[in-house]
Amino acid sequence: MTAPYTGPTLTTITPGIEANIARVRSLCHAEIMAVVKADGYGLGAEHVARAALNAGCTWLGTTDVAEASQLRRAGFSVPILAWLHPAGLDVETAEASDVDIAIGSLEHLIQALRRGRGKLRIHLHLDTGMTRGGLPAYDWHDAMHWAAASEKEKIFRVVGLMGHLPNADAAEPSANDAGLRSFDVAHKMARKAGLTFEVRHLASTSATLTDPRTHFELVRIGAGLVGIDPSGSTELNPAARLTCPVVHTRAVSEGSPVGYGGSGTTREAGFVSVLGLGYADGIPQLLDPEAYVMIDGRACRILGRVNMDQIVVETGEWAAAPGTEAIIIGPDPGEPTVQHWAQWGNTSAHRIITGLGQRLHRVASTKQEETI
């Protein structure tokens, strides 16, 4: 019989994801795409997708066709859109797996019209201010007319028009004005070329939460699924719990140096404990001196630099027994959040959650206290 796993464990809290989608649904009447790229923002694409669909999402979004095909093989039947294509445009697999693909360049459009066999569904991806990806405005006319001609020849179907808003995180609707104007110009141009769309989508989490004008027929929720609102306007529910057992504990005197170069120093005589995870698991190596974990309801300060596989914490007069659970990231009041770690590590919440390493044991939970 296999012994239960007792190492660092990352739990996907599916009720948190469901609550976040419920919040989005209360703010808009559009359909919702759950964007589960980067393995569901680090929490498991299948876990996150299933929770999001249970909460009312009707689309899934991925980076590329390979990710989308994995979801198809896992049994997901809702529309799935792949829009970044880092390994190139895989038209054949997209058709075989019934995956929508975004077309963000004339080169990709040419590939689609040469290789499409009638089943391919495409979304025209416009650059509406990011200067990062999507069809630039000077290619819109040609792209619209080529796409319309190819649709008439039944090479593919044009089902979506999409873009991104560069300033939506400002939580100020006027910051989206230029992007909306650009999107409107493109939509009118497409209609003139003879194209109609099942869905238009421009808003990701921030715009969805702050600017109803951006909703159209579909909105894309990625970071918001896992409790991150880049706009800072809405309190969302945490969706992750990271725990690790104490490896060992030892007595120390006040002022004891800790770690390489003595980069940490104990504040008092008492005890320190070692936790068996580190920067190889996604914990920032350099942290604010006030960074802490929770052990038995106590906030225990992290001492010194985070090591590849170890963190040292100060527990004061209390000696934590080996095996005692430390909460690294938690959903409950007082527990460190993803946002805390981003602040302590001078980085973003997105980077913390997606950077949690593959060595972590991953489970899903339908209740705060129960994993499956």
C-alpha positions as semicolon CSV with decimal commas, in nm:
position;residue;x (nm);y (nm);z (nm)
1;M;0,000;0,000;0,000
2;T;0,139;0,340;-0,101
3;A;0,198;0,579;0,188
4;P;0,015;0,915;0,167
5;Y;0,216;1,197;0,018
6;T;0,359;1,428;0,284
7;G;0,570;1,675;0,083
8;P;0,483;2,022;-0,052
9;T;0,129;2,018;-0,189
10;L;-0,048;2,268;-0,414
11;T;-0,426;2,248;-0,389
12;T;-0,655;2,400;-0,649
13;I;-0,957;2,535;-0,460
14;T;-1,236;2,491;-0,712
15;P;-1,504;2,675;-0,507
16;G;-1,282;2,985;-0,529
17;I;-1,276;2,960;-0,908
18;E;-1,651;2,908;-0,920
19;A;-1,709;3,211;-0,696
20;N;-1,491;3,428;-0,920
21;I;-1,690;3,330;-1,228
22;A;-2,013;3,396;-1,040
23;R;-1,882;3,746;-0,968
24;V;-1,806;3,802;-1,336
25;R;-2,149;3,673;-1,435
26;S;-2,308;3,926;-1,200
27;L;-2,134;4,207;-1,389
28;C;-2,190;4,112;-1,751
29;H;-2,436;3,934;-1,979
30;A;-2,180;3,814;-2,231
31;E;-2,062;3,457;-2,261
32;I;-1,744;3,387;-2,066
33;M;-1,429;3,221;-2,192
34;A;-1,213;3,060;-1,923
35;V;-0,854;3,112;-2,033
36;V;-0,659;2,814;-1,900
37;K;-0,322;2,872;-2,065
38;A;0,001;2,803;-1,871
39;D;-0,163;2,491;-1,728
40;G;-0,456;2,685;-1,590
41;Y;-0,235;2,961;-1,446
42;G;-0,031;2,697;-1,269
43;L;-0,327;2,527;-1,100
44;G;-0,398;2,255;-1,356
45;A;-0,580;2,327;-1,681
46;E;-0,831;2,047;-1,636
47;H;-0,909;2,136;-1,273
48;V;-0,956;2,504;-1,356
49;A;-1,152;2,440;-1,676
50;R;-1,390;2,202;-1,506
51;A;-1,461;2,444;-1,221
52;A;-1,510;2,734;-1,462
53;L;-1,753;2,541;-1,681
54;N;-1,945;2,427;-1,373
55;A;-1,983;2,795;-1,285
56;G;-2,125;2,890;-1,625
57;C;-1,836;2,952;-1,865
58;T;-1,916;2,839;-2,218
59;W;-1,573;2,869;-2,387
60;L;-1,215;2,773;-2,308
61;G;-0,902;2,955;-2,422
62;T;-0,548;2,819;-2,458
63;T;-0,210;2,928;-2,587
64;D;-0,185;2,687;-2,877
65;V;-0,359;2,401;-3,053
66;A;-0,159;2,140;-2,863
67;E;-0,296;2,264;-2,529
68;A;-0,647;2,275;-2,674
69;S;-0,615;1,921;-2,809
70;Q;-0,519;1,797;-2,462
71;L;-0,843;1,940;-2,328
72;R;-1,037;1,771;-2,607
73;R;-0,876;1,438;-2,517
74;A;-0,975;1,501;-2,155
75;G;-1,338;1,515;-2,265
76;F;-1,413;1,889;-2,286
77;S;-1,662;1,955;-2,566
78;V;-1,723;2,332;-2,542
79;P;-1,569;2,570;-2,800
80;I;-1,195;2,615;-2,747
81;L;-0,988;2,896;-2,894
82;A;-0,608;2,890;-2,935
83;W;-0,451;3,222;-3,030
84;L;-0,076;3,248;-2,978
85;H;0,074;2,959;-3,182
86;P;0,434;2,971;-3,053
87;A;0,514;2,650;-3,242
88;G;0,345;2,766;-3,564
89;L;-0,006;2,739;-3,703
90;D;-0,125;2,376;-3,680
91;V;-0,424;2,385;-3,913
92;E;-0,458;2,009;-3,951
93;T;-0,474;1,936;-3,578
94;A;-0,710;2,230;-3,524
95;E;-0,955;2,087;-3,776
96;A;-0,920;1,733;-3,643
97;S;-0,971;1,846;-3,281
98;D;-1,244;2,101;-3,359
99;V;-1,035;2,386;-3,216
100;D;-1,086;2,748;-3,318
101;I;-0,767;2,936;-3,405
102;A;-0,694;3,306;-3,404
103;I;-0,531;3,459;-3,710
104;G;-0,303;3,747;-3,618
105;S;-0,094;3,796;-3,931
106;L;-0,128;3,777;-4,308
107;E;0,121;3,489;-4,302
108;H;-0,106;3,287;-4,076
109;L;-0,409;3,379;-4,286
110;I;-0,235;3,253;-4,599
111;Q;-0,148;2,927;-4,421
112;A;-0,511;2,888;-4,315
113;L;-0,653;2,949;-4,662
114;R;-0,399;2,712;-4,821
115;R;-0,445;2,431;-4,571
116;G;-0,802;2,466;-4,453
117;R;-1,035;2,185;-4,558
118;G;-1,369;2,336;-4,473
119;K;-1,391;2,252;-4,101
120;L;-1,157;2,520;-3,969
121;R;-1,305;2,801;-3,759
122;I;-1,101;3,120;-3,731
123;H;-1,109;3,442;-3,528
124;L;-0,947;3,747;-3,683
125;H;-0,708;3,878;-3,419
126;L;-0,653;4,253;-3,445
127;D;-0,384;4,474;-3,299
128;T;-0,599;4,729;-3,116
129;G;-0,316;4,910;-2,940
130;M;-0,077;4,653;-2,793
131;T;0,179;4,649;-3,079
132;R;0,250;4,297;-2,964
133;G;0,039;4,058;-3,164
134;G;-0,254;4,067;-3,400
135;L;-0,310;4,206;-3,746
136;P;-0,177;4,564;-3,772
137;A;-0,425;4,821;-3,901
138;Y;-0,248;4,851;-4,236
139;D;-0,327;4,484;-4,306
140;W;-0,692;4,491;-4,203
141;H;-0,835;4,566;-4,549
142;D;-0,649;4,282;-4,721
143;A;-0,712;4,040;-4,435
144;M;-1,086;4,111;-4,430
145;H;-1,128;4,064;-4,805
146;W;-0,910;3,753;-4,825
147;A;-1,096;3,604;-4,531
148;A;-1,435;3,681;-4,684
149;A;-1,334;3,529;-5,018
150;S;-1,199;3,216;-4,850
151;E;-1,515;3,178;-4,647
152;K;-1,724;3,192;-4,963
153;E;-1,508;2,915;-5,106
154;K;-1,575;2,715;-4,784
155;I;-1,205;2,689;-4,698
156;F;-1,279;2,800;-4,343
157;R;-1,541;2,983;-4,141
158;V;-1,476;3,323;-3,985
159;V;-1,657;3,308;-3,651
160;G;-1,483;3,566;-3,431
161;L;-1,326;3,910;-3,417
162;M;-1,090;3,976;-3,127
163;G;-0,837;4,220;-2,986
164;H;-0,669;4,327;-2,663
165;L;-0,693;4,647;-2,459
166;P;-0,350;4,778;-2,352
167;N;-0,466;5,006;-2,069
168;A;-0,755;4,818;-1,909
169;D;-0,559;4,754;-1,588
170;A;-0,593;5,125;-1,510
171;A;-0,956;5,055;-1,409
172;E;-1,051;5,379;-1,583
173;P;-1,296;5,321;-1,871
174;S;-1,169;5,622;-2,064
175;A;-0,833;5,442;-2,094
176;N;-1,010;5,195;-2,325
177;D;-1,150;5,457;-2,562
178;A;-0,877;5,428;-2,826
179;G;-0,895;5,049;-2,830
180;L;-1,273;5,053;-2,860
181;R;-1,259;5,301;-3,147
182;S;-1,006;5,086;-3,326
183;F;-1,215;4,774;-3,274
184;D;-1,525;4,952;-3,405
185;V;-1,342;5,065;-3,720
186;A;-1,227;4,709;-3,783
187;H;-1,576;4,569;-3,726
188;K;-1,729;4,810;-3,977
189;M;-1,455;4,726;-4,226
190;A;-1,524;4,355;-4,180
191;R;-1,897;4,399;-4,230
192;K;-1,830;4,596;-4,547
193;A;-1,613;4,309;-4,672
194;G;-1,906;4,072;-4,615
195;L;-1,800;3,913;-4,286
196;T;-2,028;3,846;-3,991
197;F;-1,921;3,707;-3,655
198;E;-2,069;3,472;-3,396
199;V;-1,868;3,646;-3,127
200;R;-1,661;3,960;-3,079
201;H;-1,424;3,966;-2,782
202;L;-1,199;4,240;-2,658
203;A;-1,212;4,231;-2,277
204;S;-0,998;4,022;-2,046
205;T;-1,035;4,026;-1,666
206;S;-0,968;4,395;-1,596
207;A;-1,194;4,536;-1,866
208;T;-1,466;4,285;-1,785
209;L;-1,473;4,402;-1,425
210;T;-1,455;4,775;-1,495
211;D;-1,592;4,867;-1,840
212;P;-1,923;4,719;-1,966
213;R;-1,869;4,878;-2,309
214;T;-1,600;4,619;-2,378
215;H;-1,811;4,308;-2,319
216;F;-1,967;4,247;-2,663
217;E;-2,073;3,880;-2,703
218;L;-1,780;3,719;-2,519
219;V;-1,529;3,809;-2,248
220;R;-1,203;3,629;-2,163
221;I;-1,123;3,558;-1,797
222;G;-0,775;3,427;-1,718
223;A;-0,609;3,576;-1,411
224;G;-0,952;3,641;-1,263
225;L;-1,021;3,268;-1,253
226;V;-0,749;3,219;-0,991
227;G;-0,829;3,529;-0,785
228;I;-0,610;3,793;-0,950
229;D;-0,766;4,121;-1,061
230;P;-0,493;4,319;-1,241
231;S;-0,703;4,634;-1,213
232;G;-0,719;4,614;-0,834
233;S;-1,085;4,712;-0,849
234;T;-1,252;4,392;-0,735
235;E;-1,185;4,154;-0,448
236;L;-1,179;3,804;-0,590
237;N;-1,151;3,468;-0,415
238;P;-0,817;3,289;-0,373
239;A;-0,798;2,963;-0,564
240;A;-0,472;2,813;-0,437
241;R;-0,340;2,659;-0,117
242;L;0,028;2,566;-0,090
243;T;0,143;2,370;0,214
244;C;0,467;2,207;0,322
245;P;0,560;2,004;0,632
246;V;0,834;2,108;0,870
247;V;1,143;1,901;0,794
248;H;1,329;1,964;1,118
249;T;1,352;2,214;1,405
250;R;1,648;2,328;1,615
251;A;1,717;2,561;1,905
252;V;1,901;2,888;1,837
253;S;2,029;3,186;2,032
254;E;1,939;3,549;1,968
255;G;2,130;3,698;1,674
256;S;2,223;3,364;1,515
257;P;2,320;3,403;1,148
258;V;2,108;3,200;0,908
259;G;2,181;3,084;0,554
260;Y;2,450;3,162;0,300
261;G;2,648;3,466;0,407
262;G;2,445;3,496;0,725
263;S;2,182;3,683;0,524
264;G;1,924;3,622;0,799
265;T;1,948;3,677;1,173
266;T;1,726;3,540;1,448
267;R;1,550;3,809;1,651
268;E;1,535;3,612;1,976
269;A;1,648;3,293;2,144
270;G;1,416;3,008;2,059
271;F;1,369;2,783;1,758
272;V;1,394;2,781;1,380
273;S;1,236;2,529;1,143
274;V;1,330;2,418;0,792
275;L;1,069;2,369;0,519
276;G;1,146;2,149;0,221
277;L;1,073;2,378;-0,073
278;G;1,247;2,676;-0,229
279;Y;1,313;2,877;-0,540
280;A;1,313;2,562;-0,756
281;D;0,945;2,539;-0,660
282;G;0,868;2,899;-0,756
283;I;0,930;3,080;-0,426
284;P;1,115;3,409;-0,491
285;Q;1,477;3,386;-0,377
286;L;1,503;3,739;-0,240
287;L;1,220;3,849;-0,014
288;D;1,112;4,140;0,199
289;P;1,231;4,084;0,559
290;E;0,870;4,067;0,678
291;A;0,778;3,768;0,459
292;Y;0,624;3,486;0,661
293;V;0,445;3,153;0,652
294;M;0,177;3,027;0,890
295;I;0,242;2,730;1,119
296;D;-0,023;2,624;1,369
297;G;-0,187;2,965;1,345
298;R;0,141;3,151;1,404
299;A;0,302;3,390;1,156
300;C;0,662;3,268;1,127
301;R;0,910;3,503;0,965
302;I;1,133;3,371;0,684
303;L;1,502;3,408;0,764
304;G;1,768;3,481;0,503
305;R;1,763;3,397;0,135
306;V;1,536;3,127;0,003
307;N;1,743;2,826;-0,107
308;M;1,677;2,596;-0,400
309;D;1,506;2,337;-0,181
310;Q;1,478;2,492;0,165
311;I;1,330;2,782;0,359
312;V;1,424;2,862;0,719
313;V;1,159;3,020;0,942
314;E;1,170;3,155;1,296
315;T;0,911;3,010;1,534
316;G;1,014;3,192;1,854
317;E;0,968;3,006;2,181
318;W;0,760;2,735;2,015
319;A;0,931;2,430;1,867
320;A;0,737;2,302;1,565
321;A;0,743;1,925;1,547
322;P;0,865;1,768;1,223
323;G;0,568;1,704;0,997
324;T;0,373;2,006;1,124
325;E;0,200;2,172;0,829
326;A;0,321;2,515;0,718
327;I;0,087;2,723;0,503
328;I;0,288;2,897;0,231
329;I;-0,013;3,027;0,037
330;G;-0,361;3,009;0,180
331;P;-0,715;3,138;0,131
332;D;-0,802;3,214;0,492
333;P;-0,761;3,547;0,676
334;G;-0,407;3,604;0,795
335;E;-0,255;3,344;0,564
336;P;-0,004;3,459;0,300
337;T;-0,169;3,516;-0,037
338;V;-0,034;3,515;-0,390
339;Q;-0,048;3,895;-0,371
340;H;0,161;3,893;-0,052
341;W;0,430;3,686;-0,221
342;A;0,429;3,918;-0,523
343;Q;0,483;4,215;-0,293
344;W;0,754;4,040;-0,088
345;G;0,935;3,924;-0,401
346;N;0,894;4,252;-0,594
347;T;0,716;4,078;-0,878
348;S;0,362;4,019;-1,006
349;A;0,092;3,788;-0,877
350;H;0,076;3,636;-1,225
351;R;0,441;3,537;-1,205
352;I;0,401;3,384;-0,859
353;I;0,103;3,165;-0,947
354;T;0,229;3,049;-1,286
355;G;0,580;2,991;-1,153
356;L;0,488;2,733;-0,890
357;G;0,706;2,439;-0,987
358;Q;0,623;2,099;-1,125
359;R;0,782;1,923;-0,826
360;L;0,484;2,024;-0,615
361;H;0,224;1,755;-0,559
362;R;-0,100;1,884;-0,713
363;V;-0,454;1,803;-0,604
364;A;-0,796;1,964;-0,639
365;S;-1,042;2,045;-0,364
366;T;-1,417;2,084;-0,372
367;K;-1,408;2,212;-0,014
368;Q;-1,149;2,413;0,174
369;E;-1,066;2,117;0,396
370;E;-1,112;1,824;0,159
371;T;-0,889;1,723;-0,133
372;I;-0,972;1,477;-0,408
